[in-house]
Amino acid sequence: MPIYEAPIADFRFLLQEVFDYDEQVAGLPGLEDATMDVVLAVLEGAGEFVREVLLPINLPGDALGCTHGPDGVHTPKGYKEAYATYRNGGWPALAGDPAYGGQGLPTSLAIFVRELIASGSMSFGMYGGLSQGAYRALAAHGSDALKLAFLPHLIDGSWTGTMCMTEPECGSDLSHLRTRAVPASDGSYRITGTKIFISGGDHDLAENIVHLVLARLPDAPGGTRGISLFIVPKCLPLEQHGPLPTRSDNGVTCVSIEHKMGIRASATATLAFDDAQGWLIGEAHGGLRAMFTMMNSSRVGVAVQSVGVAEISYQNALHYAQERRQGRAPGAAHSANGERSDAIVLHPDVRKNLLTMKALVEGARALYVESAMALDIRVRHPDATARSDADGMLALMTPVLKSFISDCAVTVTNLGITIFGGHGYVHESGVEHWLRDARIVPLYEGTNAIQALDLVNRKLTLDGGKTVQAWLAEVAQQIQRNRDAPEIGALCAPLEVALGQLRSTTALMQDRVATDAVEAAAAASDYLRMFGLVALGAAWLRMAACAQAARGSEGGAFYRGKVKTARFYMQHLLPETERLQHGIRAGARAIMDVDPQEL
Ligand SMILES: Cc1cc2nc3c(=O)[nH]c(=O)nc-3n(C[C@H](O)[C@H](O)[C@H](O)COP(=O)(O)OP(=O)(O)OC[C@H]3O[C@@H](n4cnc5c(N)ncnc54)[C@H](O)[C@@H]3O)c2cc1C
């Protein structure tokens, strides 16, 4: 079985020393209970759940996968029991509204827990993660009656939630959506259509499943403006649902499930809605706005999943590299213990791979933790400007978090295999499935290419471009603050170069958005990556400055590791911005001059 320790020390460092969680989040009205002791105790508990309950079922679950038969979808052995433990432990209720039975802890804390769960089993985390998204969309846009009917069940975990957008002809482009909703005389709607790739669309973990479904009303305008959001339970009547129903009695049928490359214990279902009863959430034709609440939360969730799967891959690679002995490492002190070969961690190439993994995982955690805190601040801060600043920052960062961090997860889990050598390629080693699992994160919740277009076309123009300028200025100030600090000052020069490149490329992209859509689209993914690299650089500078300040204290190796990883990142990974800038400046000609028949 793989090793895993919840990264509590890193969370403590980030929350206490880097981001001042006590002041920034536990200081918010209604979140006073979320003291550092409580937060760390919750994370310790989650870590224990992961080690004891999820890790033992993860690899077998990958081999078995979900199955679909006449009596519905079955999750692999052990998943039902694990879900019961998750429910009984109160995990789904963590950040729920106490008015509906929740524990009222910060949304950010529930997000941190999701990282740990993803380390234990990304598949398992899908069920609870989508339920949290459904909870948030309903809590933000549902009527009081709908909230009362559904939220307590999502909070206590007896029901799970899904997000039903994708259809056979409608993936990235929702304007082709065909599912129909017809008003019924009792104020509800009848939904008919087919949805594909629905995560958690059917399973045997909970008593009921509530689907958040995008559909068109009869009088809907064409395109994405004519889409509405409905809540459609698998089982009716709501008050009398029995335990663990295996057949839908609301006209929602699981037609099949996908046989996938990874996350094989997460059921990805094709669902047929046949005159299924549902209720409108939010305004008619305003479904995308409501669904965006769920999608944005899910996109941050994808970044969090990415860090979770990358973290466990890193921990195991590091452990293996310290144990596995092969060859003589140049420059290593030999023969003290008579060994004929050195631990592979002593080889420079292996060390570089491990540092790359550490830099990406811990840097990405810092990025998502700050954004997760903004999710609490934007709702609860007493000051309207602080709320709107947090909202703007989140809007800007969401596509960057989703795409850049999901790409990092693929890089990290791939390097994890490299460090295990040929053993990493073998299923039983329990390493390769993390790469297979991670391969979905750049694809779902809007592919990374779509996120890049969102960043370039919508987020760079937020508030007339002021949001991105404020973020760039904040990074510049951080550099300014640290420029003369011993040790840390040396990290500022490479970040300043990269920031300068990003600043001028941002202006170029804003100009292209206004004048040439092809040029803007051709460079969007490279631009997003450049943005992500600089954001990670800023996160590492901030972490290194805090670590340097604490270096003399207990935990010296932890802090030294932070400062040295920051140096590695600035010297070896950040300069990729140079290549990206070059490609972006070169323009779209070399790409678009090639006709499709010439490919
Ligand atoms: C395991 C899994 C779980 C999923 N879970 C859910 C779920 O719970 N709910 C749900 O609704 N959906 C879900 N999906 C669907 C997922 O969100 C879609 O697969 C994804 O949005 C991409 O759509 P598509 O597969 O149709 O690809 P397409 O839209 O056909 O895209 C194909 C390729 O073309 C590119 N492309 C398309 N349009 C553009 C453009 N305008 N500019 C640049 N490039 C473009 C894409 O980036 C991609 O590389 C899931 C999918 C999988 C595989």
XYZ file of C-alpha atoms and ligand atoms in Angstrom:
652
model
C 0.000 0.000 0.000
C 1.262 3.523 -0.696
C 2.449 5.667 2.146
C 0.616 8.881 2.987
C 0.834 11.518 5.673
C -1.603 14.407 5.532
C 0.501 17.528 4.834
C -0.473 19.121 8.136
C 2.870 20.899 8.586
C 2.431 22.568 5.214
C -1.147 23.598 5.999
C -0.065 24.965 9.368
C 2.718 26.933 7.696
C 0.418 28.330 5.007
C -2.504 29.136 7.249
C -0.577 30.479 10.201
C 2.594 31.975 8.809
C 1.782 32.882 5.225
C -1.925 33.766 4.999
C -2.948 34.616 8.580
C -6.049 32.424 8.479
C -6.992 33.314 12.063
C -7.397 36.954 11.126
C -8.501 36.625 7.500
C -11.045 33.794 7.838
C -11.646 32.931 11.493
C -12.030 36.685 12.020
C -15.045 36.794 9.696
C -18.557 37.010 11.173
C -19.966 33.532 11.765
C -16.619 31.747 11.428
C -15.224 32.498 14.890
C -15.105 28.778 15.714
C -12.601 28.094 12.963
C -9.557 28.711 15.136
C -6.234 27.263 14.065
C -6.592 24.453 16.610
C -9.966 23.469 15.181
C -8.778 23.698 11.583
C -5.700 21.561 12.213
C -7.722 19.034 14.230
C -10.197 18.703 11.342
C -7.329 18.161 8.913
C -5.745 15.573 11.223
C -9.080 13.751 11.352
C -9.412 13.859 7.587
C -5.880 12.502 7.245
C -6.772 9.580 9.473
C -9.904 8.864 7.418
C -7.792 8.888 4.273
C -5.138 6.545 5.665
C -7.459 4.101 7.351
C -10.498 4.059 5.090
C -9.669 5.346 1.609
C -6.140 4.161 0.866
C -6.946 0.471 1.414
C -9.801 0.581 -1.144
C -8.221 2.884 -3.704
C -5.997 0.591 -5.759
C -8.389 -2.400 -5.628
C -11.193 -0.013 -6.624
C -9.140 1.100 -9.627
C -8.782 -2.516 -10.747
C -12.436 -3.413 -10.186
C -14.074 -0.209 -11.388
C -17.818 0.443 -11.176
C -20.278 -1.987 -12.711
C -23.667 -1.415 -14.273
C -26.404 -4.027 -14.242
C -30.187 -4.293 -14.238
C -30.277 -3.169 -10.616
C -28.248 -0.015 -11.250
C -24.640 0.982 -10.716
C -22.423 -0.628 -8.116
C -19.290 1.015 -6.806
C -16.299 -1.263 -6.138
C -15.977 -3.281 -2.961
C -15.526 -1.146 0.130
C -16.817 2.119 -1.318
C -20.273 1.820 0.247
C -18.787 1.253 3.684
C -16.301 4.072 3.163
C -19.134 6.424 2.204
C -21.072 5.406 5.327
C -18.018 6.222 7.449
C -17.653 9.543 5.632
C -21.307 10.355 6.325
C -21.251 9.240 9.925
C -18.100 11.277 10.466
C -20.094 14.389 9.489
C -17.718 15.251 6.628
C -20.429 16.335 4.131
C -21.823 18.751 6.757
C -18.558 20.539 7.512
C -19.248 23.839 5.747
C -23.028 23.466 5.500
C -25.374 26.150 6.770
C -26.407 25.346 10.395
C -29.973 26.340 9.429
C -30.068 23.133 7.369
C -28.062 20.931 9.704
C -24.545 21.967 8.707
C -21.605 22.632 11.010
C -21.090 26.178 9.740
C -17.310 25.893 9.361
C -15.539 27.793 6.554
C -15.987 26.742 2.929
C -12.198 26.976 2.656
C -11.787 24.293 5.313
C -14.109 21.917 3.435
C -11.945 22.584 0.375
C -8.718 21.724 2.229
C -10.332 18.452 3.306
C -11.110 17.706 -0.344
C -7.395 17.767 -1.103
C -6.730 15.075 1.474
C -9.615 12.954 0.213
C -8.323 13.223 -3.344
C -4.974 11.905 -2.144
C -6.746 8.886 -0.687
C -9.041 8.251 -3.638
C -9.796 10.759 -6.354
C -12.756 8.597 -7.360
C -14.277 8.683 -3.890
C -13.810 12.435 -3.705
C -15.898 12.932 -6.852
C -19.140 11.924 -5.112
C -18.777 14.327 -2.198
C -17.182 17.068 -4.291
C -20.062 17.317 -6.741
C -22.540 17.193 -3.873
C -20.815 20.238 -2.370
C -21.087 22.011 -5.724
C -24.791 21.182 -5.984
C -25.261 22.405 -2.409
C -23.632 25.744 -3.229
C -25.614 26.315 -6.423
C -28.887 25.546 -4.680
C -28.003 27.571 -1.583
C -27.126 30.573 -3.778
C -29.984 30.442 -6.296
C -32.758 28.140 -5.031
C -36.082 29.217 -3.535
C -36.628 28.727 0.200
C -38.910 25.765 -0.487
C -36.299 24.029 -2.637
C -33.588 24.689 -0.090
C -35.727 23.191 2.643
C -36.508 20.118 0.554
C -32.975 19.369 -0.629
C -30.234 21.025 1.416
C -30.609 18.979 4.634
C -30.150 15.768 2.616
C -27.094 17.057 0.769
C -25.650 18.255 4.056
C -26.134 14.987 5.910
C -24.836 13.069 2.900
C -27.912 10.849 2.601
C -28.305 12.255 -0.926
C -25.553 13.162 -3.363
C -25.572 15.727 -6.155
C -24.544 15.828 -9.802
C -23.974 18.428 -12.478
C -25.726 17.506 -15.744
C -24.544 19.694 -18.595
C -22.853 17.557 -21.215
C -24.841 15.977 -24.079
C -23.668 13.980 -27.080
C -23.585 17.071 -29.328
C -22.732 19.512 -26.626
C -19.443 19.444 -24.722
C -17.410 22.647 -24.649
C -20.170 24.424 -26.537
C -23.384 24.466 -24.524
C -25.305 26.410 -27.156
C -26.302 23.110 -28.826
C -28.041 21.881 -25.690
C -31.191 19.903 -26.509
C -32.680 18.677 -23.218
C -36.189 20.116 -22.886
C -38.194 21.288 -19.864
C -41.948 21.681 -20.126
C -43.943 23.489 -17.408
C -46.428 21.275 -15.520
C -49.667 22.446 -13.946
C -48.325 22.055 -10.375
C -45.513 24.591 -10.895
C -42.860 21.963 -11.499
C -41.388 20.970 -14.885
C -41.042 17.772 -16.909
C -37.523 17.192 -18.185
C -36.670 15.055 -21.230
C -33.267 14.481 -22.802
C -29.965 12.616 -22.614
C -26.937 13.672 -20.604
C -23.571 11.979 -20.944
C -20.427 11.763 -18.806
C -22.297 12.538 -15.590
C -20.019 11.969 -12.607
C -21.849 10.208 -9.808
C -24.868 9.981 -12.145
C -25.822 6.676 -10.562
C -24.336 4.645 -7.724
C -25.174 2.650 -4.614
C -23.687 4.961 -1.973
C -26.622 7.164 -1.001
C -30.389 7.007 -0.694
C -31.118 9.447 -3.467
C -29.293 11.462 -6.115
C -30.214 15.011 -7.067
C -29.312 16.074 -10.546
C -28.749 19.719 -11.420
C -29.794 19.695 -15.052
C -29.425 22.314 -17.768
C -32.413 22.307 -20.135
C -34.390 24.555 -22.454
C -37.903 25.871 -21.828
C -40.324 25.895 -24.790
C -40.038 29.671 -25.250
C -36.255 29.736 -24.801
C -34.139 31.886 -27.115
C -31.423 30.005 -29.016
C -27.813 29.691 -27.872
C -26.601 29.795 -24.291
C -28.992 32.597 -23.340
C -31.904 30.160 -23.499
C -30.712 27.675 -20.913
C -32.371 27.127 -17.531
C -31.312 25.098 -14.503
C -33.507 22.473 -12.855
C -33.154 20.203 -9.885
C -34.295 16.679 -10.682
C -34.186 13.972 -8.010
C -33.636 10.365 -8.976
C -36.343 9.200 -6.568
C -39.811 10.553 -5.872
C -41.780 11.306 -3.824
C -39.162 13.207 -1.909
C -40.693 12.604 1.526
C -40.985 8.856 1.122
C -37.776 7.756 -0.510
C -36.701 4.365 0.735
C -33.202 3.352 1.719
C -30.774 2.651 -1.121
C -33.234 2.552 -4.016
C -31.812 0.769 -7.022
C -34.327 1.953 -9.600
C -35.305 5.458 -10.490
C -38.970 6.178 -10.115
C -38.768 9.688 -11.509
C -38.011 8.845 -15.100
C -34.232 9.110 -14.665
C -32.488 6.036 -16.032
C -28.816 5.220 -16.089
C -28.327 3.883 -19.609
C -24.671 2.951 -19.214
C -21.426 3.907 -17.553
C -18.094 4.694 -19.183
C -15.057 2.416 -19.058
C -12.373 4.940 -18.355
C -8.620 5.420 -18.261
C -8.689 6.558 -14.626
C -10.952 7.455 -11.690
C -12.497 4.069 -12.372
C -14.344 3.901 -9.058
C -16.193 7.091 -9.943
C -19.299 6.201 -11.942
C -19.483 8.329 -15.109
C -22.999 7.774 -16.378
C -25.160 8.337 -19.417
C -28.541 9.401 -18.060
C -31.859 9.407 -19.886
C -34.426 11.840 -18.500
C -37.899 10.838 -19.621
C -40.565 13.277 -18.470
C -38.746 13.475 -15.141
C -40.177 15.880 -12.601
C -37.923 18.790 -11.734
C -37.993 22.297 -10.306
C -36.542 25.502 -11.678
C -33.519 26.931 -9.847
C -33.159 30.685 -10.205
C -34.612 32.518 -13.176
C -35.961 31.024 -16.374
C -33.235 31.276 -19.054
C -30.760 32.246 -16.328
C -29.471 28.710 -15.862
C -25.903 29.296 -16.879
C -25.484 31.998 -14.268
C -26.760 29.635 -11.585
C -24.735 26.735 -12.928
C -21.629 28.924 -12.918
C -21.840 28.968 -9.123
C -21.438 25.214 -9.272
C -18.887 25.266 -12.077
C -16.675 27.880 -10.418
C -16.695 25.988 -7.173
C -16.012 22.783 -9.110
C -13.151 24.422 -10.997
C -11.430 25.413 -7.771
C -12.273 21.839 -6.715
C -10.396 20.491 -9.735
C -7.296 22.421 -8.673
C -7.665 20.958 -5.204
C -8.085 17.403 -6.534
C -5.020 17.990 -8.666
C -2.918 18.917 -5.652
C -4.275 15.908 -3.744
C -3.305 13.355 -6.360
C 0.025 15.092 -6.998
C 0.814 15.207 -3.263
C 0.489 11.465 -2.753
C 2.490 10.792 -5.904
C 5.240 13.079 -4.562
C 5.257 11.525 -1.103
C 5.669 8.041 -2.531
C 8.305 9.075 -5.062
C 10.322 10.742 -2.316
C 10.055 7.703 -0.073
C 11.074 5.367 -2.891
C 14.000 7.573 -3.903
C 15.342 7.430 -0.358
C 15.086 3.622 -0.220
C 15.980 2.473 -3.717
C 19.709 2.004 -4.314
C 21.119 2.104 -7.830
C 24.524 3.151 -9.132
C 27.073 5.509 -7.726
C 25.950 9.103 -7.455
C 28.550 11.644 -8.595
C 29.807 13.700 -5.719
C 28.173 11.573 -3.023
C 30.200 10.465 0.003
C 30.727 6.735 -0.546
C 31.533 3.651 1.373
C 30.925 4.940 4.859
C 28.493 2.090 5.341
C 30.012 -0.265 2.811
C 27.045 -0.060 0.398
C 27.942 -0.692 -3.232
C 25.349 1.719 -4.535
C 23.643 4.920 -3.481
C 20.028 5.804 -2.833
C 18.691 7.221 -6.086
C 17.751 10.463 -4.315
C 21.489 11.240 -4.499
C 21.472 11.290 -8.297
C 21.153 14.877 -9.550
C 18.502 13.990 -12.117
C 16.293 12.260 -9.546
C 16.796 15.146 -7.133
C 15.770 17.597 -9.833
C 12.613 15.605 -10.552
C 11.732 15.506 -6.863
C 12.324 19.241 -6.532
C 10.105 19.855 -9.544
C 7.374 17.786 -7.915
C 7.754 19.587 -4.589
C 7.828 23.024 -6.230
C 4.653 22.343 -8.208
C 2.693 20.609 -5.438
C 3.456 23.006 -2.603
C 3.309 26.088 -4.821
C -0.061 24.989 -6.190
C -1.339 24.369 -2.671
C -0.409 27.926 -1.687
C -2.270 29.242 -4.729
C -5.463 27.333 -4.119
C -5.439 27.950 -0.342
C -5.411 31.704 -0.935
C -8.295 31.411 -3.399
C -10.249 29.113 -1.089
C -9.950 31.763 1.626
C -11.299 34.324 -0.849
C -14.425 32.133 -1.174
C -15.178 32.863 2.496
C -14.094 36.489 2.369
C -16.234 37.366 -0.639
C -19.367 36.208 1.168
C -18.749 37.128 4.792
C -16.462 40.131 4.970
C -18.274 43.094 6.548
C -16.637 45.528 4.127
C -18.169 45.658 0.638
C -14.869 46.609 -1.029
C -13.079 43.658 0.570
C -15.895 41.375 -0.631
C -15.751 42.662 -4.149
C -11.912 42.550 -4.258
C -12.007 38.906 -3.166
C -14.668 38.191 -5.769
C -12.620 39.822 -8.539
C -9.448 37.993 -7.517
C -11.315 34.686 -7.542
C -12.872 35.340 -10.917
C -9.453 36.138 -12.379
C -7.695 33.207 -10.753
C -10.310 30.476 -11.318
C -9.286 29.566 -14.899
C -5.604 29.792 -13.909
C -6.097 27.516 -10.917
C -8.132 25.007 -12.908
C -5.797 24.792 -15.880
C -2.329 25.484 -14.639
C -2.671 23.323 -11.546
C -4.334 20.461 -13.408
C -1.435 20.472 -15.881
C 0.934 20.426 -12.890
C -0.850 17.302 -11.601
C -0.155 15.488 -14.871
C 3.494 16.578 -14.796
C 3.944 15.549 -11.176
C 2.240 12.148 -11.424
C 4.215 11.459 -14.601
C 7.480 12.284 -12.805
C 6.296 10.016 -9.996
C 6.426 7.113 -12.452
C 9.830 8.240 -13.729
C 11.263 8.019 -10.225
C 9.965 4.476 -9.789
C 11.561 3.501 -13.114
C 10.059 0.406 -14.748
C 8.416 -0.488 -11.452
C 6.355 2.652 -11.793
C 4.818 1.323 -14.985
C 3.491 -1.777 -13.229
C -0.009 -1.616 -11.750
C 0.871 -3.433 -8.515
C 3.375 -0.743 -7.552
C 0.337 1.485 -7.075
C 1.933 4.463 -8.804
C 0.791 4.546 -12.436
C -2.900 4.911 -11.605
C -2.251 8.379 -10.180
C -1.227 9.528 -13.647
C -4.270 7.830 -15.178
C -6.483 9.481 -12.558
C -4.831 12.866 -13.014
C -5.230 12.798 -16.802
C -8.899 13.769 -16.501
C -8.296 17.009 -14.600
C -7.214 19.076 -17.621
C -10.241 17.763 -19.518
C -13.373 18.091 -17.434
C -14.991 21.170 -15.918
C -14.223 22.923 -19.192
C -11.072 21.774 -20.940
C -7.940 23.766 -20.237
C -8.164 25.330 -23.693
C -11.617 26.670 -22.820
C -10.308 28.013 -19.505
C -7.560 29.838 -21.381
C -10.149 31.516 -23.619
C -12.110 32.480 -20.517
C -8.998 34.058 -18.978
C -8.099 35.968 -22.112
C -11.516 37.001 -23.411
C -13.365 37.630 -20.167
C -11.058 37.868 -17.186
C -8.444 40.236 -18.648
C -11.213 42.732 -19.297
C -12.844 42.390 -15.852
C -13.616 45.798 -14.417
C -12.066 47.409 -17.500
C -8.794 45.523 -16.938
C -8.372 46.856 -13.386
C -8.579 43.415 -11.746
C -5.598 42.013 -13.605
C -3.650 45.265 -13.140
C -4.295 45.111 -9.391
C -2.999 41.541 -9.293
C 0.138 42.439 -11.288
C 0.740 45.425 -8.993
C 0.415 43.194 -5.926
C 3.128 40.859 -7.256
C 5.346 43.872 -8.025
C 4.887 45.138 -4.464
C 5.813 41.755 -3.089
C 9.043 41.856 -5.069
C 9.690 45.382 -3.826
C 9.177 44.344 -0.198
C 11.655 41.474 -0.455
C 14.251 42.884 -2.795
C 16.790 43.740 -0.105
C 16.139 40.825 2.246
C 19.130 38.538 2.804
C 18.847 35.285 0.782
C 15.318 36.114 -0.366
C 16.404 39.144 -2.383
C 18.101 36.842 -4.890
C 14.732 35.243 -5.661
C 13.292 38.572 -6.724
C 15.344 39.146 -9.880
C 14.041 36.153 -11.883
C 10.492 36.839 -10.715
C 10.820 40.465 -11.737
C 11.911 39.417 -15.230
C 8.996 37.001 -15.552
C 6.567 39.588 -14.209
C 7.801 42.104 -16.771
C 7.208 39.542 -19.516
C 3.725 38.817 -18.206
C 2.894 42.512 -17.930
C 3.815 43.301 -21.519
C 2.196 40.093 -22.793
C -0.994 40.975 -20.899
C -1.133 44.318 -22.704
C -0.531 42.525 -25.995
C -3.300 40.010 -25.288
C -5.748 42.736 -24.251
C -5.020 44.444 -27.534
C -5.487 41.213 -29.481
C -8.804 40.528 -27.744
C -10.002 43.920 -28.946
C -8.638 43.643 -32.480
C -7.929 40.089 -33.615
C -9.797 37.111 -32.190
C -7.634 34.567 -34.046
C -4.405 35.973 -32.620
C -5.926 36.061 -29.132
C -7.217 32.476 -29.341
C -3.983 31.072 -30.775
C -1.969 32.426 -27.851
C -4.498 31.868 -25.053
C -3.155 28.583 -23.625
C 0.452 29.824 -23.651
C -0.642 33.025 -21.982
C -2.502 31.145 -19.253
C 0.573 29.016 -18.594
C 2.727 32.118 -18.352
C 0.259 33.595 -15.883
C 0.311 30.401 -13.829
C 4.108 30.292 -13.753
C 4.291 33.860 -12.454
C 1.510 33.231 -9.927
C 3.427 30.218 -8.646
C 6.594 32.309 -8.508
C 4.807 34.917 -6.405
C 3.508 32.185 -4.110
C 7.028 30.782 -3.698
C 8.487 34.201 -2.974
C 5.886 34.745 -0.285
C 6.461 31.311 1.234
C 10.232 31.688 1.111
C 10.108 35.061 2.862
C 8.002 33.581 5.683
C 10.222 30.497 5.893
C 13.375 32.609 5.989
C 11.961 34.611 8.874
C 11.299 31.397 10.822
C 14.462 29.568 9.822
C 16.276 29.755 13.146
C 13.332 28.209 14.944
C 12.279 24.603 15.401
C 11.602 22.731 12.167
C 14.726 24.071 10.447
C 14.750 21.477 7.651
C 11.144 22.309 6.732
C 11.929 26.015 6.413
C 15.260 25.483 4.668
C 13.458 23.180 2.230
C 10.992 25.948 1.435
C 13.686 28.544 0.738
C 15.734 26.147 -1.392
C 12.708 24.950 -3.353
C 11.829 28.578 -4.052
C 15.349 29.125 -5.398
C 15.073 26.014 -7.580
C 11.705 27.166 -8.901
C 12.962 30.640 -9.787
C 16.074 29.314 -11.530
C 14.825 26.189 -13.248
C 11.059 26.340 -13.816
C 10.009 29.976 -13.929
C 12.186 30.908 -16.953
C 9.785 28.909 -19.148
C 7.982 32.265 -19.402
C 10.732 33.349 -21.825
C 9.881 30.585 -24.314
C 6.152 31.205 -23.922
C 6.554 34.909 -24.516
C 8.545 34.177 -27.633
C 5.796 31.940 -29.041
C 3.036 34.397 -28.179
C 4.871 37.266 -29.833
C 5.524 35.178 -32.947
C 1.765 35.234 -33.518
C -0.748 32.907 -35.097
C 0.647 32.779 -38.634
C 2.718 29.609 -38.279
C -0.338 27.932 -36.737
C -3.161 29.147 -38.952
C -1.250 29.140 -42.243
C -1.437 25.360 -42.163
C -4.690 24.211 -43.759
C -6.575 21.324 -42.094
C -5.815 19.149 -45.182
C -2.102 19.866 -44.740
C -2.054 18.379 -41.250
C -14.589 11.294 -16.476
C -15.435 12.433 -16.928
C -16.308 13.029 -16.020
C -17.137 14.057 -16.438
N -18.053 14.590 -15.565
C -18.994 15.459 -16.024
C -20.096 15.865 -15.202
O -20.197 15.485 -14.030
N -21.037 16.690 -15.738
C -20.967 17.138 -17.019
O -21.848 17.849 -17.444
N -19.927 16.778 -17.834
C -18.955 15.952 -17.363
N -17.927 15.556 -18.172
C -17.837 16.098 -19.514
C -16.666 17.070 -19.683
O -16.891 18.233 -18.958
C -16.494 17.283 -21.189
O -15.931 16.095 -21.699
C -15.618 18.480 -21.492
O -16.297 19.658 -21.153
C -15.204 18.551 -22.960
O -16.273 18.328 -23.823
P -16.120 17.253 -24.994
O -15.615 16.003 -24.382
O -17.391 17.184 -25.724
O -14.978 17.809 -25.903
P -15.147 18.851 -27.117
O -15.905 20.040 -26.665
O -15.639 18.125 -28.303
O -13.629 19.263 -27.336
C -12.681 18.468 -28.053
C -11.347 19.212 -28.117
O -11.531 20.447 -28.822
C -11.135 21.542 -28.006
N -12.059 22.658 -28.213
C -13.409 22.620 -28.286
N -13.898 23.851 -28.454
C -12.853 24.692 -28.470
C -12.708 26.090 -28.603
N -13.750 26.918 -28.694
N -11.456 26.609 -28.593
C -10.369 25.820 -28.449
N -10.458 24.490 -28.323
C -11.671 23.933 -28.329
C -11.195 21.047 -26.583
O -10.323 21.772 -25.737
C -10.796 19.584 -26.747
O -9.400 19.479 -26.744
C -17.067 14.538 -17.771
C -16.159 13.943 -18.667
C -15.371 12.898 -18.264
C -14.468 12.245 -19.269
